[in-house]
GROMACS .gro file of C-alpha atoms in nm:
model
  358
    1MET     CA    1  -3.125   8.678  21.909
    2ARG     CA    2  -3.387   8.467  21.878
    3LEU     CA    3  -3.436   8.166  21.992
    4LYS     CA    4  -3.621   7.968  21.648
    5ILE     CA    5  -3.658   8.097  21.384
    6ARG     CA    6  -4.045   8.295  21.226
    7LYS     CA    7  -4.257   8.050  21.079
    8ILE     CA    8  -4.468   8.116  20.747
    9CYS     CA    9  -4.814   8.167  20.819
   10PHE     CA   10  -5.028   7.925  20.599
   11PRO     CA   11  -5.159   8.183  20.370
   12LEU     CA   12  -4.819   8.306  20.300
   13LEU     CA   13  -4.801   7.919  20.166
   14LEU     CA   14  -5.015   7.995  19.863
   15ALA     CA   15  -4.776   8.242  19.740
   16ALA     CA   16  -4.679   7.928  19.523
   17LEU     CA   17  -4.842   8.097  19.184
   18PHE     CA   18  -4.425   8.277  19.210
   19ALA     CA   19  -4.208   7.958  19.222
   20PHE     CA   20  -3.955   8.178  19.199
   21THR     CA   21  -3.676   7.919  19.125
   22ALA     CA   22  -3.463   7.918  18.839
   23ALA     CA   23  -3.497   7.535  18.787
   24GLY     CA   24  -3.882   7.548  18.701
   25CYS     CA   25  -4.027   7.860  18.765
   26SER     CA   26  -4.431   7.845  18.704
   27SER     CA   27  -4.606   7.825  18.386
   28LYS     CA   28  -4.767   8.136  18.480
   29VAL     CA   29  -4.440   8.353  18.537
   30VAL     CA   30  -4.376   8.558  18.267
   31LEU     CA   31  -3.997   8.601  18.240
   32THR     CA   32  -3.966   8.959  18.097
   33ALA     CA   33  -3.767   9.245  18.039
   34GLY     CA   34  -4.005   9.508  18.075
   35LEU     CA   35  -3.879   9.559  18.483
   36GLY     CA   36  -3.684   9.813  18.526
   37LYS     CA   37  -3.373   9.794  18.592
   38ASN     CA   38  -3.406   9.740  18.999
   39GLU     CA   39  -3.748   9.603  18.996
   40ILE     CA   40  -3.777   9.212  19.076
   41PHE     CA   41  -4.132   9.119  18.977
   42ARG     CA   42  -4.436   9.270  18.917
   43VAL     CA   43  -4.764   9.153  18.978
   44GLY     CA   44  -5.044   9.328  18.833
   45ASP     CA   45  -5.053   9.655  18.930
   46GLU     CA   46  -4.774   9.640  19.174
   47ARG     CA   47  -4.371   9.569  19.157
   48ALA     CA   48  -4.156   9.433  19.384
   49THR     CA   49  -3.763   9.650  19.395
   50LEU     CA   50  -3.434   9.625  19.425
   51THR     CA   51  -3.418   9.755  19.836
   52GLU     CA   52  -3.729   9.607  19.937
   53PHE     CA   53  -3.659   9.272  19.839
   54ASP     CA   54  -3.239   9.314  20.008
   55LEU     CA   55  -3.409   9.453  20.274
   56TYR     CA   56  -3.609   9.115  20.328
   57LEU     CA   57  -3.340   8.863  20.202
   58ALA     CA   58  -3.122   8.995  20.495
   59ALA     CA   59  -3.384   9.041  20.760
   60ILE     CA   60  -3.450   8.646  20.718
   61ALA     CA   61  -3.085   8.613  20.655
   62TRP     CA   62  -2.995   8.718  21.008
   63ASP     CA   63  -3.342   8.483  21.160
   64TYR     CA   64  -3.124   8.157  21.037
   65GLU     CA   65  -2.761   8.347  21.087
   66SER     CA   66  -2.837   8.419  21.441
   67ILE     CA   67  -2.953   8.053  21.505
   68TYR     CA   68  -2.726   7.827  21.362
   69GLY     CA   69  -2.435   8.060  21.336
   70SER     CA   70  -2.186   8.113  21.039
   71GLU     CA   71  -2.188   7.748  20.907
   72PHE     CA   72  -2.531   7.738  20.815
   73TRP     CA   73  -2.434   7.882  20.519
   74ASP     CA   74  -2.201   7.589  20.362
   75ILE     CA   75  -2.493   7.290  20.488
   76GLU     CA   76  -2.574   7.117  20.163
   77THR     CA   77  -2.932   7.145  20.013
   78GLY     CA   78  -2.879   6.819  19.833
   79GLU     CA   79  -2.970   6.997  19.549
   80ASP     CA   80  -2.854   7.212  19.238
   81THR     CA   81  -2.889   7.518  19.524
   82THR     CA   82  -2.705   7.682  19.813
   83MET     CA   83  -2.910   7.775  20.158
   84VAL     CA   84  -2.871   8.200  20.007
   85ASP     CA   85  -3.085   8.117  19.673
   86ASN     CA   86  -3.329   7.907  19.928
   87CYS     CA   87  -3.330   8.245  20.170
   88LYS     CA   88  -3.452   8.417  19.773
   89GLU     CA   89  -3.744   8.222  19.732
   90LEU     CA   90  -3.782   8.279  20.086
   91ALA     CA   91  -3.754   8.648  20.049
   92LEU     CA   92  -3.962   8.624  19.728
   93ALA     CA   93  -4.239   8.474  19.907
   94GLN     CA   94  -4.324   8.699  20.194
   95LEU     CA   95  -4.231   8.970  19.973
   96SER     CA   96  -4.530   8.875  19.657
   97HIS     CA   97  -4.728   8.784  19.948
   98LEU     CA   98  -4.744   9.128  20.109
   99LYS     CA   99  -4.812   9.264  19.716
  100VAL     CA  100  -5.096   9.000  19.617
  101MET     CA  101  -5.279   9.079  19.924
  102LYS     CA  102  -5.247   9.504  19.907
  103LEU     CA  103  -5.352   9.407  19.531
  104LEU     CA  104  -5.627   9.162  19.752
  105ALA     CA  105  -5.729   9.466  20.019
  106GLN     CA  106  -5.855   9.725  19.726
  107GLU     CA  107  -6.097   9.463  19.633
  108TYR     CA  108  -6.280   9.524  19.965
  109SER     CA  109  -6.164   9.885  19.949
  110LEU     CA  110  -5.999   9.775  20.373
  111THR     CA  111  -5.716  10.026  20.386
  112LEU     CA  112  -5.538  10.169  20.688
  113ASN     CA  113  -5.653  10.361  20.915
  114GLU     CA  114  -5.511  10.649  21.175
  115GLU     CA  115  -5.407  10.462  21.452
  116GLU     CA  116  -5.248  10.137  21.186
  117GLU     CA  117  -5.087  10.385  21.018
  118LYS     CA  118  -4.929  10.544  21.364
  119MET     CA  119  -4.796  10.207  21.480
  120ALA     CA  120  -4.639  10.157  21.098
  121ALA     CA  121  -4.475  10.468  21.193
  122LEU     CA  122  -4.368  10.354  21.489
  123ALA     CA  123  -4.212  10.067  21.340
  124ALA     CA  124  -4.006  10.177  21.052
  125GLU     CA  125  -3.870  10.493  21.269
  126ARG     CA  126  -3.762  10.212  21.569
  127PHE     CA  127  -3.666   9.946  21.258
  128MET     CA  128  -3.421  10.273  21.121
  129ALA     CA  129  -3.276  10.395  21.452
  130SER     CA  130  -3.151   9.980  21.528
  131LEU     CA  131  -2.944  10.000  21.132
  132SER     CA  132  -2.599  10.099  21.142
  133GLY     CA  133  -2.488  10.404  20.837
  134GLU     CA  134  -2.341  10.110  20.689
  135ALA     CA  135  -2.668   9.833  20.677
  136ILE     CA  136  -2.855  10.183  20.528
  137GLU     CA  137  -2.611  10.201  20.224
  138ALA     CA  138  -2.633   9.837  20.175
  139LEU     CA  139  -2.945   9.810  20.166
  140GLY     CA  140  -2.982  10.139  19.967
  141LEU     CA  141  -3.196  10.250  20.175
  142ASP     CA  142  -3.238  10.589  20.206
  143GLU     CA  143  -3.199  10.827  20.537
  144ASP     CA  144  -3.596  10.931  20.624
  145GLY     CA  145  -3.692  10.532  20.582
  146SER     CA  146  -3.963  10.585  20.348
  147GLU     CA  147  -3.947  10.235  20.232
  148VAL     CA  148  -3.956  10.119  20.506
  149LEU     CA  149  -4.263  10.298  20.627
  150GLU     CA  150  -4.441  10.135  20.279
  151LEU     CA  151  -4.366   9.799  20.405
  152TYR     CA  152  -4.446   9.802  20.698
  153GLU     CA  153  -4.794   9.906  20.579
  154GLU     CA  154  -4.819   9.673  20.358
  155ARG     CA  155  -4.793   9.462  20.665
  156LEU     CA  156  -4.990   9.602  20.848
  157LEU     CA  157  -5.281   9.552  20.574
  158SER     CA  158  -5.247   9.170  20.459
  159ASP     CA  159  -5.330   9.179  20.867
  160LYS     CA  160  -5.573   9.347  20.836
  161LEU     CA  161  -5.726   9.170  20.527
  162TYR     CA  162  -5.666   8.837  20.699
  163ALA     CA  163  -5.831   8.957  20.985
  164TYR     CA  164  -6.110   9.055  20.736
  165LEU     CA  165  -6.156   8.787  20.573
  166ILE     CA  166  -6.208   8.533  20.863
  167LYS     CA  167  -6.394   8.740  21.075
  168ASP     CA  168  -6.743   8.559  21.082
  169ILE     CA  169  -6.647   8.184  20.981
  170ASN     CA  170  -6.595   8.056  21.336
  171PRO     CA  171  -6.733   7.656  21.287
  172GLU     CA  172  -6.925   7.437  21.601
  173ILE     CA  173  -6.656   7.232  21.605
  174SER     CA  174  -6.807   6.911  21.894
  175ASP     CA  175  -6.585   6.778  22.240
  176ASP     CA  176  -6.560   6.432  21.993
  177GLU     CA  177  -6.448   6.577  21.654
  178ALA     CA  178  -6.181   6.820  21.869
  179ARG     CA  179  -6.123   6.461  22.144
  180ILE     CA  180  -5.762   6.464  22.275
  181VAL     CA  181  -5.689   6.084  22.438
  182THR     CA  182  -5.416   5.947  22.599
  183VAL     CA  183  -5.311   5.639  22.588
  184GLN     CA  184  -4.980   5.411  22.717
  185HIS     CA  185  -4.904   5.122  22.442
  186ILE     CA  186  -4.678   4.758  22.470
  187LEU     CA  187  -4.512   4.705  22.059
  188LEU     CA  188  -4.393   4.426  21.889
  189LYS     CA  189  -4.210   4.484  21.569
  190THR     CA  190  -4.307   4.279  21.322
  191TYR     CA  191  -3.968   4.365  21.140
  192THR     CA  192  -3.635   4.442  21.253
  193VAL     CA  193  -3.316   4.650  21.077
  194ASP     CA  194  -3.012   4.570  20.963
  195GLU     CA  195  -2.674   4.776  20.975
  196ASN     CA  196  -2.761   4.983  20.663
  197GLY     CA  197  -3.086   5.059  20.876
  198ASN     CA  198  -3.325   4.886  20.611
  199ARG     CA  199  -3.635   4.763  20.716
  200GLN     CA  200  -3.636   4.329  20.666
  201GLU     CA  201  -4.046   4.225  20.738
  202MET     CA  202  -4.005   3.915  20.950
  203SER     CA  203  -4.200   3.570  20.745
  204GLU     CA  204  -4.517   3.495  20.823
  205GLU     CA  205  -4.390   3.160  21.047
  206GLU     CA  206  -4.217   3.456  21.295
  207LYS     CA  207  -4.519   3.744  21.282
  208SER     CA  208  -4.778   3.395  21.364
  209ARG     CA  209  -4.550   3.322  21.680
  210LEU     CA  210  -4.506   3.727  21.797
  211TYR     CA  211  -4.887   3.840  21.733
  212THR     CA  212  -4.894   3.476  22.052
  213LYS     CA  213  -4.657   3.592  22.191
  214ALA     CA  214  -4.886   3.949  22.161
  215GLU     CA  215  -5.216   3.757  22.324
  216GLU     CA  216  -5.076   3.635  22.621
  217ILE     CA  217  -4.841   3.963  22.658
  218ARG     CA  218  -5.264   4.108  22.698
  219GLU     CA  219  -5.378   3.833  22.896
  220LEU     CA  220  -5.123   3.951  23.144
  221ALA     CA  221  -5.259   4.275  23.161
  222LEU     CA  222  -5.605   4.192  23.155
  223GLU     CA  223  -5.518   3.955  23.477
  224GLY     CA  224  -5.393   4.250  23.665
  225GLU     CA  225  -5.016   4.199  23.623
  226SER     CA  226  -4.926   4.599  23.634
  227PHE     CA  227  -4.942   4.736  23.253
  228GLU     CA  228  -4.683   4.994  23.312
  229SER     CA  229  -4.410   4.703  23.421
  230LEU     CA  230  -4.535   4.518  23.136
  231ILE     CA  231  -4.399   4.776  22.903
  232THR     CA  232  -4.113   4.759  23.064
  233LYS     CA  233  -4.052   4.347  22.984
  234TYR     CA  234  -4.164   4.376  22.649
  235SER     CA  235  -4.223   4.721  22.476
  236GLU     CA  236  -3.973   4.766  22.161
  237ASP     CA  237  -4.124   5.183  22.157
  238THR     CA  238  -3.913   5.412  22.310
  239LYS     CA  239  -4.174   5.586  22.383
  240SER     CA  240  -4.480   5.396  22.583
  241THR     CA  241  -4.733   5.692  22.664
  242TYR     CA  242  -4.897   5.903  22.380
  243SER     CA  243  -5.181   6.154  22.345
  244PHE     CA  244  -5.343   6.273  21.993
  245GLY     CA  245  -5.674   6.377  21.862
  246LYS     CA  246  -5.810   6.232  21.499
  247GLY     CA  247  -5.673   6.232  21.185
  248GLU     CA  248  -5.281   6.231  21.404
  249MET     CA  249  -5.242   5.836  21.448
  250GLU     CA  250  -5.163   5.544  21.217
  251GLU     CA  251  -5.543   5.449  21.097
  252SER     CA  252  -5.599   5.078  21.299
  253PHE     CA  253  -5.396   5.241  21.578
  254GLU     CA  254  -5.650   5.544  21.653
  255ASN     CA  255  -5.966   5.349  21.591
  256THR     CA  256  -5.921   5.170  21.882
  257ALA     CA  257  -5.748   5.382  22.104
  258PHE     CA  258  -6.111   5.621  22.048
  259GLU     CA  259  -6.312   5.287  22.117
  260LEU     CA  260  -6.148   5.205  22.405
  261GLU     CA  261  -6.263   5.321  22.809
  262THR     CA  262  -6.069   5.487  23.070
  263ASP     CA  263  -5.839   5.223  23.207
  264GLU     CA  264  -5.997   4.977  22.896
  265ILE     CA  265  -5.750   4.705  22.754
  266SER     CA  266  -5.742   4.654  22.399
  267HIS     CA  267  -5.758   4.361  22.118
  268VAL     CA  268  -5.392   4.305  21.962
  269THR     CA  269  -5.418   4.536  21.686
  270VAL     CA  270  -5.165   4.590  21.436
  271THR     CA  271  -5.018   4.806  21.191
  272SER     CA  272  -4.743   4.868  21.004
  273HIS     CA  273  -4.484   4.862  21.298
  274GLY     CA  274  -4.642   4.584  21.446
  275TYR     CA  275  -4.860   4.443  21.708
  276HIS     CA  276  -4.995   4.667  21.982
  277ILE     CA  277  -5.136   4.620  22.315
  278ILE     CA  278  -5.318   4.957  22.432
  279LYS     CA  279  -5.433   5.034  22.743
  280CYS     CA  280  -5.701   5.360  22.739
  281ILE     CA  281  -5.532   5.643  23.030
  282SER     CA  282  -5.803   5.941  22.933
  283THR     CA  283  -6.114   5.926  22.686
  284LEU     CA  284  -6.112   6.283  22.722
  285ASP     CA  285  -5.807   6.503  22.804
  286ARG     CA  286  -6.033   6.831  22.879
  287GLU     CA  287  -5.661   7.125  22.829
  288ALA     CA  288  -5.563   6.966  22.531
  289THR     CA  289  -5.866   6.873  22.344
  290ASP     CA  290  -6.031   7.251  22.423
  291GLN     CA  291  -5.616   7.365  22.291
  292ASN     CA  292  -5.737   7.115  21.999
  293LYS     CA  293  -6.067   7.290  21.939
  294GLN     CA  294  -5.866   7.626  21.876
  295THR     CA  295  -5.617   7.433  21.646
  296LEU     CA  296  -5.881   7.341  21.425
  297LEU     CA  297  -6.076   7.708  21.432
  298LEU     CA  298  -5.767   7.839  21.337
  299GLN     CA  299  -5.747   7.549  21.040
  300ARG     CA  300  -6.084   7.615  20.930
  301LYS     CA  301  -6.025   7.960  20.928
  302ALA     CA  302  -5.722   7.944  20.727
  303GLU     CA  303  -5.866   7.740  20.523
  304ALA     CA  304  -6.183   7.914  20.405
  305PHE     CA  305  -5.897   8.208  20.350
  306GLY     CA  306  -5.705   7.986  20.116
  307GLU     CA  307  -6.033   7.931  19.933
  308THR     CA  308  -6.014   8.298  19.861
  309TYR     CA  309  -5.683   8.346  19.808
  310ASN     CA  310  -5.653   8.171  19.536
  311GLN     CA  311  -5.970   8.220  19.374
  312PHE     CA  312  -5.780   8.570  19.300
  313ILE     CA  313  -5.418   8.483  19.212
  314ALA     CA  314  -5.563   8.224  18.936
  315ASP     CA  315  -5.566   8.398  18.609
  316MET     CA  316  -5.279   8.631  18.821
  317GLU     CA  317  -4.943   8.635  18.550
  318PRO     CA  318  -4.618   8.749  18.798
  319GLU     CA  319  -4.340   8.865  18.634
  320LEU     CA  320  -4.013   8.797  18.748
  321ASN     CA  321  -3.662   8.988  18.657
  322GLU     CA  322  -3.435   8.684  18.687
  323GLU     CA  323  -3.208   8.816  18.537
  324LEU     CA  324  -3.158   9.059  18.838
  325LEU     CA  325  -3.239   8.834  19.081
  326GLU     CA  326  -2.949   8.541  18.962
  327THR     CA  327  -2.767   8.876  19.041
  328ILE     CA  328  -2.853   8.958  19.447
  329ALA     CA  329  -2.649   8.860  19.708
  330LEU     CA  330  -2.658   8.837  20.091
  331PRO     CA  331  -2.638   9.257  20.170
  332ASP     CA  332  -2.221   9.291  20.178
  333PHE     CA  333  -2.192   9.355  20.554
  334ASP     CA  334  -2.212   9.174  20.889
  335LEU     CA  335  -2.543   9.032  20.926
  336THR     CA  336  -2.431   9.019  21.348
  337GLY     CA  337  -2.534   9.365  21.319
  338GLU     CA  338  -2.888   9.239  21.385
  339ILE     CA  339  -3.182   9.322  21.090
  340LEU     CA  340  -3.489   9.258  21.316
  341PHE     CA  341  -3.704   9.397  21.018
  342LEU     CA  342  -3.967   9.140  21.098
  343ASP     CA  343  -3.957   9.159  21.505
  344ILE     CA  344  -3.972   9.490  21.554
  345TYR     CA  345  -4.306   9.442  21.380
  346ASP     CA  346  -4.365   9.148  21.597
  347GLU     CA  347  -4.284   9.363  21.888
  348VAL     CA  348  -4.518   9.656  21.738
  349THR     CA  349  -4.799   9.487  21.658
  350ALA     CA  350  -4.804   9.210  21.942
  351ASP     CA  351  -5.146   9.357  22.089
  352TYR     CA  352  -5.280   9.490  21.726
  353GLU     CA  353  -5.662   9.315  21.651
  354PRO     CA  354  -5.765   9.483  21.375
  355THR     CA  355  -6.189   9.649  21.382
  356PHE     CA  356  -6.344   9.755  21.098
  357GLU     CA  357  -6.670   9.914  21.084
  358GLY     CA  358  -7.047   9.842  20.972
   0.00000   0.00000   0.00000
């Protein structure tokens, strides 16, 4: 059983082109009867079949149910949709992303090499061996696993294309840009919360008195009283220590924190939460800063890929078989049999690093 649901990577979120929701389809999505009776959508020359969709839907459903149990399907969404509808939308997003990536790979004449084809075949073999006969029948799969193999090849090609498009994107990220600081603070809130959970702002007079109190606490800290003891005595935040980078905290708090030297105590800083007295513990957490550099690098690469991807899909007009989509339900067999379609791919490709000629 997996410990967490697989998160969709940034590129996948760009598949919003399809906006496959019955309540609000994108203006670019064409609802059509021109698709075959077992075809769920078309984009460009690529079509997605009901079998492909059912396989993704079952895998996603297993992800959720393996964590939350069968009660997951009863969770209220707060809208005119169900958790099954949400899973269907996610399956469409993943599958549409694969089809678009396959088309984009053709633009770059990118294909799988022999080793990659063997990797996809191994994944398909392992997945088919993991299924019961009941599951194979319910999913509408051929015994030889040909549809599964094709989907694994498309997924591998998608990963290879992404790596190809970002391989030359290596911006320099300075220590200052990625810097992670660690601070402690004392917070005096300038609001209260009533019994209904509604925030009530203090009057200007009350805020003025509170600001004077904050100045007095700051003076105690400057005179050498233990900052941690002052936190314990006065702070109204449940957390006393924060480590963060730029853009992660409210602007006034962040600006003050990044201007401090180690052990320096700030002036009284105002945020939407109230009045803060901040003490710098570390101006640069080396390990956390290096990790943040990698995070920022991945973000820059994803953003660069997104520009290429969005440009490619800008004029596409995908066709959706909405009538077929509405009839689709979860496969009628016990999901606890584990539909490990995505997991097996992850296992087989765990050490995969694409290489490119030239």
